[in-house]
């Protein structure tokens, strides 16, 4: 369907003020899930980030990479198991996790940015002392904690290199590998890294790409999508079961980021082409905003 | 009709690169005709200019004002006549032309910019030595040249003040009154002022708002609109009668501007709401481009 | 009479320290009365302002224009009357006031500055949102208030554009027309505009050109000119009749300016050639200083 | 043995002028061989680079990593073979080479820099479009060229990111992986990358760490070390067999760098602790200078 | 006699444009003769320099000091004799010349500047490598050349320190002592130093204070003072005896300065109070201009 | 004895961090005693200062000159006597002191700096208002105070000119002559000037060159040199006789400097060649540090 001049004009009149509003600001994007597997969606995400950069908004990408890690571990005959949703990461596994995330997945994303006309630069937590980590602290109830090994949590983000490169026109791409004060590597959940990076950069937006449309008031009613929830209401919503399962840690990242100075946070559907542009440049946005 | 996410996204993907392309560049708009009479169209033109400014593009407005001049001359009982399409401008008429253009029409446009959220500043050719003029030279065939009086042509544009104010966030609004080296005022055609200002600023675009859709290959065939013509082809097109009547001086302004360093020139339909945005931010543009 | 070398030297030794003292500072000049009518005095005032600018001092001119308004109103057959010294200004009168002040008187002064070698730029209160105004509030005793119409008072000066243009070498020339938050025009007394502009710019000096020598202790004794009075003594001087009639609002402007950060204020005799230079660069100054 | 005050002073008097001489200049270090295997030598090299940075000289490290690649290929059961001294690199091998160089060896060096008090940042040729490569062109005599696969040569270095990060206090660490215009990865000899990077940065020095003392006039006479040779003499020295075997490509890198604007080049013995400091800060230097 | 307002105004109107004209420019003053002996004249010269500085013009003072040198030589019982107008300067004499000029006369001038409200800084040719000198070359006819000893001529002026200190608000005061490439001191004629300094600074003016009114066409006719002569006419004027005796080297300094980029040069009467101000700020100037 | 590569490397590893530590910092050196008499030591001190400057550390030299003053006084037949270790300085003596210090000793040091490749600039307390002084206040017990004459003490240091010239690459050399508010000259102890200058510059180090090795716990035991003492312990050490005689005022200078913001102070043996380098760039330093 061809759009009329007035339809086009109305979208421009709607979008242009957002360009001014976010000009010079930072948007941290957690990139993972389905959008990493479909080539069309992948190009959509990268194109969106390049277009943001083009109009003076600074995207910062934090990526996951579970599939690629699994494949390499299998080729090497290393068995993996999960405790409390975390991959138990011994020394041998950590070596593979780091190589795959920082040496393969990260560089592929950077390469795609460059192929599509942007300027990407790949970083892991070791580069420029970006991510200081420590071993993840588990709830007291968990028994076999020693097995976690290199599973880490963020201690501190040093955003200096991100400032430097984003001011020079680069899109930073971050592999969620941290380093302890003792020099050991840690494998960290990418959502948490994205939240901590957004906080350290005092980003205007944190956008988590997921494989769902957002948070529904009633999971069985597709028309009950919540376009916005308040950070203060999150405990009650968890209590009520509206926020549940894998959505809980994502919402917690959002709340952490908001408490630490991030403007707004968004859990959006990475399966929609150009979902990031729609979130940033339309009045209604998409997905669920946690503010 | 509600647009789908993908329709919106497609327009954004189309428009955003133009923002980068024209960021920091200058667009000179000749504002006149129907778009000055309809309040809706007037607000559209001013809104477009404010939105351009918002995203870092610098509009400069040159306006006409024949209707308002006619009205005031009539109230004062001064008769006016036209020679070769030029208003014969004696001393008494010139005083009225200047007061109305610089003291009334110009300030109304500035006021509307401010009311709609922009920052306008009104200038005539005397301010900051902006427009140096001389008496218009008529073709040798014209006999009663002495009657032209204060009808002028541009000798020199001093763009210094325009640079200063546009870099400080203002939208300059220019009344087409020039001043001779002897200090006398001159009444100049607004299209020519717009062309000369665009050249002096080395503008990226000159946009002339008119009351027609553009140039048609066959005036009787509405589907024959020429979306682009080459400056080199203009003489042949005049010869062929494709460019005729009041369109000739407009096209000549465009050719002058192109020869003097302006990127592209556009003759567009000022009767379309938001015609400037559509010209700047869509692949196809509107009206006829002279390049 | 030819001056000797030592007489010349003594004046230079006296004047040069003032150049340093006022270098980079701002002097607001209210220009009106006899000095606007005599061509010799007019050239003197403009030359003084150009010389100030030449040595790094920033003059800002606020002008009146009653004579020119009267003449145009008469040509249009519009009757005018005054209430409490204010011109009753209905819609039709306001249109003329604005056109004449902003489109004729203002541009003539700008033109003279340019002809004499300076760089002038004309502004009214609408340009760059310079003067926000509201309807003048009259004392409770006045009955026919509705008749005032567009007579205004200053609500707020936005000095941004003045800073910009004076730093770039221009002499700003201001027509005393303001604009309400609703977009309506207002006709304001030029003395009040000068005082408010001086305050907004934190000027070092406010100079009001008048048609008298200054304030006399005894009106009948030409030798009793007061060279300086204190703001604190003004109420008593009014009480005593030393300050009276049309001098009262002028002194009130000075007191307002002083209270709002202006360095010194001067009521001087605009009928003396180069009165501004004599005020600024001699130890004794001229006229009456209110400090 | 304790040094006397005068011995210490004499070394300082010798070294300090070099600090000034090289202040703000760039030294590209090819890091490989024995110095990558011994922990003491590794810490020596990294300490030297940190100390250079400390006094305002900008080291840039290019590293190899053959041992680590071999180990990983073996674990994955991938066989490797060499043609003309180049590792035949099919798709599967390239994936491992890239992961190991960019995700493991590179990040270990960066980590050591950070642990010892510097600020390292790891880059491969994909980051910021650093290294554009193409398939290596073999001499016409070689037959099985198709087998080379991903063995590459440098087409172009884009030094922009290196400038940015070294000016901000970082030590860049470069993995010798390039990317073709088609987006494919290439495995490049680290000596060549170092030479090309030095040329692109217009470095003052290129230092190649090797496992020999330098070039000997007579291989069997340890006292015949050549402290300096001229680029112009290289062909004759190869002819004479003085430069032979694995030393030939190293000397060719030096000659290439010199021809492209690098100040001086050095082939030094990486087995000597702090060999870089000794080269930069002593009158005599160590190893063989090619100039 | 009291001056009228119009007389004062006329001088200001005359003087102010010169302030703008010379703002930021440099005026080199050779200070010597009677003006160094009379306390009133001395204070006049220093006051003039401080006033120049006050209005943004940069004076640089080069001084002599023959009287003070004679007095100290006499106290030390050292005999002095003159050859070709030059003081024969052996090692012992040079030591005294340098001490007296750089340690006594120079510091007294600096002190007076500071006492009168300026910021003076004293320099001799050794400071910051200001004056490189060599032994003066005498005409071939002179026989006892070895006797000249430390009489020098300027080889090179390094104006770097003068630029630095004059931009920081200081008035540099220069003692005419130079230093050879071998480190030996040289005693140089102050006029020549002033000319060379003016050339090195590309000064706008060189002003030589003398004990005469200027150059007279007819030495016996006080009304025949030449207010200006052309550099090209100097040889003829010497030939004609109009320029003679001690005036010849002064005029030669002026010609040298003009040939090397100095704007204008002036030989003026230092016995007139405030002679420098009168030269700089009046249309007619005083003394004789060589241009 | 030839040093091995590892010995050289160890000194570099030790010295380089100090370059970074003191980069951009200021070191005030009091230069006097034996080091002013021996040509070898003199060249050592000046070389050290030039090398400091070379690596970005800013030395400021304050010098004495008693020997040269004595010699000139004797040549002039002026007798001198000392009261409480101070030279009684009448008008005639002061004239000589000033000439010799500011015109001879000071310029010789400047000249040597320039000859050895640095950029020196000589200043006395009059230059740029550097040292304001007053007559020295003696303890109440001293009777013949009137005899002190021009013996002065520092009232105020104006470090402005020092900042200017050291930032431009010069090494300032200061003669300890001050000027009273009345314009009179004062002769001040160079140690005190050095301490006051260090305080005014907020120097990192004050280094006093002396003719002893430092402070000894037991004067008769050469092995009892104290490498560091605390300012707080000074009174007790004086009480105990460990600090005695001429060392007392030097230590007092150090304590004054420390109390006024100087980082560390050092009393070192000027008879050791390159003593300043050894103090600044070795872990152990030399002499006695007061901190």
Tab-separated table of C-alpha atoms in Angstrom, chain D:
chain	number	residue	atom	x	y	z
D	1	UNK	CA	76.331	-5.038	42.814
D	2	UNK	CA	75.293	-1.638	44.087
D	3	UNK	CA	75.622	1.216	41.635
D	4	UNK	CA	77.282	4.465	42.672
D	5	UNK	CA	75.531	7.815	42.494
D	6	UNK	CA	77.624	8.803	39.474
D	7	UNK	CA	76.759	5.614	37.601
D	8	UNK	CA	73.093	6.211	38.198
D	9	UNK	CA	73.434	9.858	37.227
D	10	UNK	CA	75.234	8.978	34.004
D	11	UNK	CA	72.411	6.699	32.895
D	12	UNK	CA	69.824	9.360	33.684
D	13	UNK	CA	71.785	11.980	31.766
D	14	UNK	CA	71.857	9.531	28.876
D	15	UNK	CA	68.206	8.497	29.023
D	16	UNK	CA	66.341	11.749	29.692
D	17	UNK	CA	66.898	13.346	26.279
D	18	UNK	CA	65.290	10.300	24.647
D	19	UNK	CA	62.143	10.887	26.670
D	20	UNK	CA	61.869	14.338	25.224
D	21	UNK	CA	62.809	13.122	21.780
D	22	UNK	CA	60.118	10.478	21.682
D	23	UNK	CA	57.511	12.317	23.738
D	24	UNK	CA	54.174	12.117	21.964
D	25	UNK	CA	55.636	9.738	19.377
D	26	UNK	CA	54.495	6.217	18.576
D	27	UNK	CA	56.425	2.953	18.889
D	28	UNK	CA	54.901	-0.137	17.282
D	29	UNK	CA	56.010	-3.389	18.921
D	30	UNK	CA	55.618	-6.777	17.256
D	31	UNK	CA	55.298	-9.109	20.221
D	32	UNK	CA	55.892	-12.797	19.670
D	33	UNK	CA	58.264	-15.749	20.057
D	34	UNK	CA	59.973	-16.674	23.324
D	35	UNK	CA	58.856	-13.438	24.997
D	36	UNK	CA	55.241	-14.683	24.793
D	37	UNK	CA	56.035	-17.983	26.485
D	38	UNK	CA	58.188	-16.996	29.468
D	39	UNK	CA	56.110	-15.329	32.159
D	40	UNK	CA	59.087	-13.214	33.268
D	41	UNK	CA	59.779	-11.944	29.745
D	42	UNK	CA	56.061	-11.351	29.145
D	43	UNK	CA	55.851	-9.167	32.249
D	44	UNK	CA	59.033	-7.427	31.098
D	45	UNK	CA	57.561	-6.542	27.700
D	46	UNK	CA	54.285	-5.335	29.178
D	47	UNK	CA	56.102	-3.349	31.897
D	48	UNK	CA	58.250	-1.684	29.243
D	49	UNK	CA	55.171	-0.658	27.283
D	50	UNK	CA	53.487	0.712	30.423
D	51	UNK	CA	56.623	2.698	31.309
D	52	UNK	CA	56.810	4.141	27.786
D	53	UNK	CA	53.182	5.210	28.090
D	54	UNK	CA	53.919	6.669	31.524
D	55	UNK	CA	56.463	9.067	30.068
D	56	UNK	CA	54.319	10.109	27.136
D	57	UNK	CA	55.438	7.689	24.422
D	58	UNK	CA	52.691	5.687	22.716
D	59	UNK	CA	53.331	1.957	22.311
D	60	UNK	CA	51.080	-0.081	20.032
D	61	UNK	CA	51.332	-3.857	20.353
D	62	UNK	CA	50.755	-6.331	17.518
D	63	UNK	CA	50.859	-9.923	18.666
D	64	UNK	CA	51.117	-13.428	17.173
D	65	UNK	CA	49.787	-16.613	18.753
D	66	UNK	CA	50.773	-19.721	16.859
D	67	UNK	CA	51.172	-21.943	19.927
D	68	UNK	CA	47.682	-21.216	21.231
D	69	UNK	CA	46.146	-21.788	17.797
D	70	UNK	CA	47.903	-25.117	17.446
D	71	UNK	CA	46.661	-26.243	20.836
D	72	UNK	CA	43.030	-25.390	20.121
D	73	UNK	CA	43.115	-26.924	16.634
D	74	UNK	CA	44.432	-30.122	18.161
D	75	UNK	CA	41.699	-30.186	20.814
D	76	UNK	CA	39.126	-29.836	18.028
D	77	UNK	CA	40.833	-32.523	15.964
D	78	UNK	CA	41.534	-30.162	13.074
D	79	UNK	CA	44.716	-30.941	11.136
D	80	UNK	CA	46.859	-28.057	9.953
D	81	UNK	CA	49.582	-27.849	7.348
D	82	UNK	CA	51.942	-25.163	6.118
D	83	UNK	CA	52.692	-24.044	2.556
D	84	UNK	CA	55.582	-21.640	2.046
D	85	UNK	CA	55.646	-20.913	5.737
D	86	UNK	CA	51.944	-20.006	5.762
D	87	UNK	CA	49.285	-21.972	7.632
D	88	UNK	CA	46.779	-23.287	5.117
D	89	UNK	CA	43.567	-21.791	6.519
D	90	UNK	CA	40.225	-23.232	5.480
D	91	UNK	CA	36.904	-21.914	6.847
D	92	UNK	CA	36.910	-24.178	9.885
D	93	UNK	CA	40.520	-23.291	10.731
D	94	UNK	CA	39.889	-19.572	10.240
D	95	UNK	CA	37.029	-19.655	12.743
D	96	UNK	CA	39.411	-21.142	15.331
D	97	UNK	CA	42.309	-18.803	14.450
D	98	UNK	CA	40.069	-15.780	14.917
D	99	UNK	CA	38.510	-16.965	18.159
D	100	UNK	CA	41.885	-17.836	19.676
D	101	UNK	CA	43.711	-14.686	18.550
D	102	UNK	CA	40.941	-12.127	19.151
D	103	UNK	CA	39.087	-13.849	22.006
D	104	UNK	CA	41.880	-15.475	23.998
D	105	UNK	CA	45.498	-14.354	23.322
D	106	UNK	CA	44.519	-10.725	22.724
D	107	UNK	CA	42.405	-10.489	25.851
D	108	UNK	CA	45.108	-12.151	27.987
D	109	UNK	CA	47.616	-9.471	26.965
D	110	UNK	CA	45.065	-6.724	27.626
D	111	UNK	CA	44.341	-8.261	31.007
D	112	UNK	CA	48.044	-8.338	31.928
D	113	UNK	CA	48.437	-4.660	30.968
D	114	UNK	CA	45.543	-3.793	33.253
D	115	UNK	CA	46.830	-5.979	36.101
D	116	UNK	CA	50.240	-4.249	35.931
D	117	UNK	CA	48.734	-0.774	36.099
D	118	UNK	CA	48.275	0.246	32.463
D	119	UNK	CA	45.142	0.653	30.392
D	120	UNK	CA	44.977	-1.881	27.554
D	121	UNK	CA	42.388	-2.244	24.852
D	122	UNK	CA	42.178	-5.224	22.501
D	123	UNK	CA	41.327	-4.882	18.839
D	124	UNK	CA	41.232	-7.150	15.847
D	125	UNK	CA	41.135	-6.023	12.237
D	126	UNK	CA	37.326	-5.953	12.251
D	127	UNK	CA	37.090	-3.433	15.065
D	128	UNK	CA	36.562	0.060	13.687
D	129	UNK	CA	37.522	-1.231	10.247
D	130	UNK	CA	41.135	-1.410	11.399
D	131	UNK	CA	42.567	-3.906	8.891
D	132	UNK	CA	41.222	-4.387	5.391
D	133	UNK	CA	42.752	-7.541	3.867
D	134	UNK	CA	42.687	-9.662	0.755
D	135	UNK	CA	43.784	-13.170	-0.047
D	136	UNK	CA	47.541	-13.391	-0.079
D	137	UNK	CA	49.099	-13.358	-3.495
D	138	UNK	CA	51.680	-16.121	-3.835
D	139	UNK	CA	54.623	-16.178	-6.219
D	140	UNK	CA	53.650	-17.564	-9.604
D	141	UNK	CA	55.756	-20.665	-8.946
D	142	UNK	CA	53.500	-21.893	-6.156
D	143	UNK	CA	50.923	-24.353	-7.431
D	144	UNK	CA	48.379	-25.260	-4.806
D	145	UNK	CA	47.329	-21.643	-4.123
D	146	UNK	CA	43.686	-22.503	-3.710
D	147	UNK	CA	44.643	-24.270	-0.510
D	148	UNK	CA	45.712	-21.040	1.184
D	149	UNK	CA	42.061	-20.129	1.755
D	150	UNK	CA	41.945	-17.412	4.426
D	151	UNK	CA	45.650	-16.538	4.431
D	152	UNK	CA	45.611	-12.795	3.871
D	153	UNK	CA	47.682	-9.736	3.264
D	154	UNK	CA	47.085	-6.175	4.369
D	155	UNK	CA	45.242	-3.971	1.897
D	156	UNK	CA	44.736	-0.946	4.063
D	157	UNK	CA	45.087	0.111	7.681
D	158	UNK	CA	42.531	2.611	9.052
D	159	UNK	CA	44.457	4.063	11.995
D	160	UNK	CA	41.628	6.298	13.247
D	161	UNK	CA	40.698	4.161	16.253
D	162	UNK	CA	44.370	3.779	17.219
D	163	UNK	CA	44.799	7.551	17.291
D	164	UNK	CA	41.687	7.933	19.381
D	165	UNK	CA	42.536	5.376	22.010
D	166	UNK	CA	46.227	6.128	22.301
D	167	UNK	CA	45.486	9.809	22.827
D	168	UNK	CA	43.166	8.813	25.658
D	169	UNK	CA	45.882	6.896	27.498
D	170	UNK	CA	45.235	3.365	26.257
D	171	UNK	CA	47.743	0.863	24.893
D	172	UNK	CA	46.153	-0.742	21.825
D	173	UNK	CA	46.752	-4.481	21.413
D	174	UNK	CA	46.102	-5.792	17.910
D	175	UNK	CA	45.256	-9.349	16.825
D	176	UNK	CA	46.451	-9.908	13.219
D	177	UNK	CA	43.065	-10.809	11.761
D	178	UNK	CA	41.852	-8.777	8.786
D	179	UNK	CA	38.566	-8.518	6.969
D	180	UNK	CA	37.977	-8.503	3.199
D	181	UNK	CA	35.744	-6.061	1.399
D	182	UNK	CA	33.281	-8.962	1.204
D	183	UNK	CA	33.260	-9.358	4.984
D	184	UNK	CA	35.390	-12.533	5.078
D	185	UNK	CA	38.081	-12.962	7.736
D	186	UNK	CA	41.776	-13.304	6.928
D	187	UNK	CA	44.697	-14.670	8.936
D	188	UNK	CA	47.740	-12.385	8.435
D	189	UNK	CA	51.381	-12.656	9.478
D	190	UNK	CA	51.859	-10.431	12.552
D	191	UNK	CA	55.163	-8.947	11.367
D	192	UNK	CA	53.456	-7.601	8.256
D	193	UNK	CA	50.573	-6.181	10.281
D	194	UNK	CA	53.071	-4.462	12.575
D	195	UNK	CA	54.907	-2.924	9.628
D	196	UNK	CA	51.675	-1.713	8.025
D	197	UNK	CA	50.346	-0.302	11.302
D	198	UNK	CA	53.625	1.535	11.907
D	199	UNK	CA	53.408	3.030	8.429
D	200	UNK	CA	49.760	4.057	8.834
D	201	UNK	CA	50.535	5.746	12.152
D	202	UNK	CA	53.725	7.327	10.812
D	203	UNK	CA	55.361	5.779	13.877
D	204	UNK	CA	58.778	6.871	14.998
D	205	UNK	CA	59.903	3.323	15.659
D	206	UNK	CA	58.991	-0.207	14.675
D	207	UNK	CA	60.412	-2.791	17.081
D	208	UNK	CA	60.277	-6.478	16.133
D	209	UNK	CA	60.923	-8.797	19.092
D	210	UNK	CA	62.665	-11.947	17.889
D	211	UNK	CA	64.427	-14.954	19.345
D	212	UNK	CA	67.859	-13.946	18.084
D	213	UNK	CA	70.299	-11.182	19.031
D	214	UNK	CA	70.051	-9.452	15.660
D	215	UNK	CA	71.784	-9.780	12.313
D	216	UNK	CA	75.373	-11.081	12.301
D	217	UNK	CA	77.880	-10.329	9.607
D	218	UNK	CA	79.242	-13.822	10.182
D	219	UNK	CA	76.696	-16.164	11.687
D	220	UNK	CA	79.468	-18.117	13.384
D	221	UNK	CA	81.080	-15.127	15.003
D	222	UNK	CA	79.066	-13.823	17.990
D	223	UNK	CA	81.143	-10.649	17.975
D	224	UNK	CA	80.021	-9.707	14.461
D	225	UNK	CA	76.545	-8.381	15.371
D	226	UNK	CA	75.605	-5.560	13.008
D	227	UNK	CA	74.220	-2.697	15.106
D	228	UNK	CA	72.832	-0.939	12.052
D	229	UNK	CA	72.235	-1.658	8.371
D	230	UNK	CA	70.907	0.615	5.643
D	231	UNK	CA	67.675	-0.226	3.804
D	232	UNK	CA	69.573	0.347	0.576
D	233	UNK	CA	72.047	-2.387	1.457
D	234	UNK	CA	69.432	-5.046	2.153
D	235	UNK	CA	69.357	-6.635	-1.321
D	236	UNK	CA	73.140	-7.065	-1.292
D	237	UNK	CA	73.033	-8.516	2.226
D	238	UNK	CA	70.410	-11.044	1.175
D	239	UNK	CA	72.492	-11.894	-1.860
D	240	UNK	CA	75.500	-12.394	0.388
D	241	UNK	CA	73.521	-14.631	2.712
D	242	UNK	CA	73.974	-12.331	5.687
D	243	UNK	CA	70.209	-11.907	5.858
D	244	UNK	CA	68.655	-15.324	5.356
D	245	UNK	CA	65.786	-17.645	6.244
D	246	UNK	CA	63.139	-16.294	8.627
D	247	UNK	CA	65.062	-13.026	8.937
D	248	UNK	CA	64.239	-12.074	5.326
D	249	UNK	CA	60.521	-11.310	5.822
D	250	UNK	CA	61.314	-9.406	9.038
D	251	UNK	CA	63.829	-7.200	7.276
D	252	UNK	CA	61.343	-6.719	4.431
D	253	UNK	CA	58.758	-5.461	6.941
D	254	UNK	CA	61.328	-2.965	8.165
D	255	UNK	CA	62.136	-1.769	4.668
D	256	UNK	CA	58.436	-1.436	3.854
D	257	UNK	CA	57.866	0.616	7.006
D	258	UNK	CA	60.860	2.879	6.308
D	259	UNK	CA	59.689	3.522	2.762
D	260	UNK	CA	56.311	4.517	4.116
D	261	UNK	CA	57.433	7.113	6.608
D	262	UNK	CA	58.434	5.203	9.748
D	263	UNK	CA	61.457	6.803	11.452
D	264	UNK	CA	63.571	3.820	12.429
D	265	UNK	CA	63.099	0.069	12.669
D	266	UNK	CA	64.718	-2.414	15.033
D	267	UNK	CA	65.085	-6.180	15.118
D	268	UNK	CA	65.905	-6.934	18.738
D	269	UNK	CA	66.316	-9.863	21.067
D	270	UNK	CA	63.083	-10.442	22.922
D	271	UNK	CA	64.853	-12.871	25.217
D	272	UNK	CA	66.589	-10.001	27.011
D	273	UNK	CA	64.558	-8.642	29.920
D	274	UNK	CA	63.374	-5.038	29.276
D	275	UNK	CA	64.828	-5.130	25.784
D	276	UNK	CA	62.408	-2.404	24.623
D	277	UNK	CA	63.511	0.092	27.285
D	278	UNK	CA	67.154	-0.576	26.461
D	279	UNK	CA	66.476	0.016	22.793
D	280	UNK	CA	64.594	3.262	23.305
D	281	UNK	CA	66.514	4.901	26.126
D	282	UNK	CA	70.199	4.098	25.611
D	283	UNK	CA	72.614	5.632	23.157
D	284	UNK	CA	73.788	2.305	21.871
D	285	UNK	CA	70.439	0.511	21.744
D	286	UNK	CA	70.385	-3.261	21.236
D	287	UNK	CA	69.946	-5.637	18.311
D	288	UNK	CA	70.130	-4.469	14.709
D	289	UNK	CA	68.661	-1.209	13.492
D	290	UNK	CA	67.439	-1.069	9.903
D	291	UNK	CA	67.254	2.560	8.826
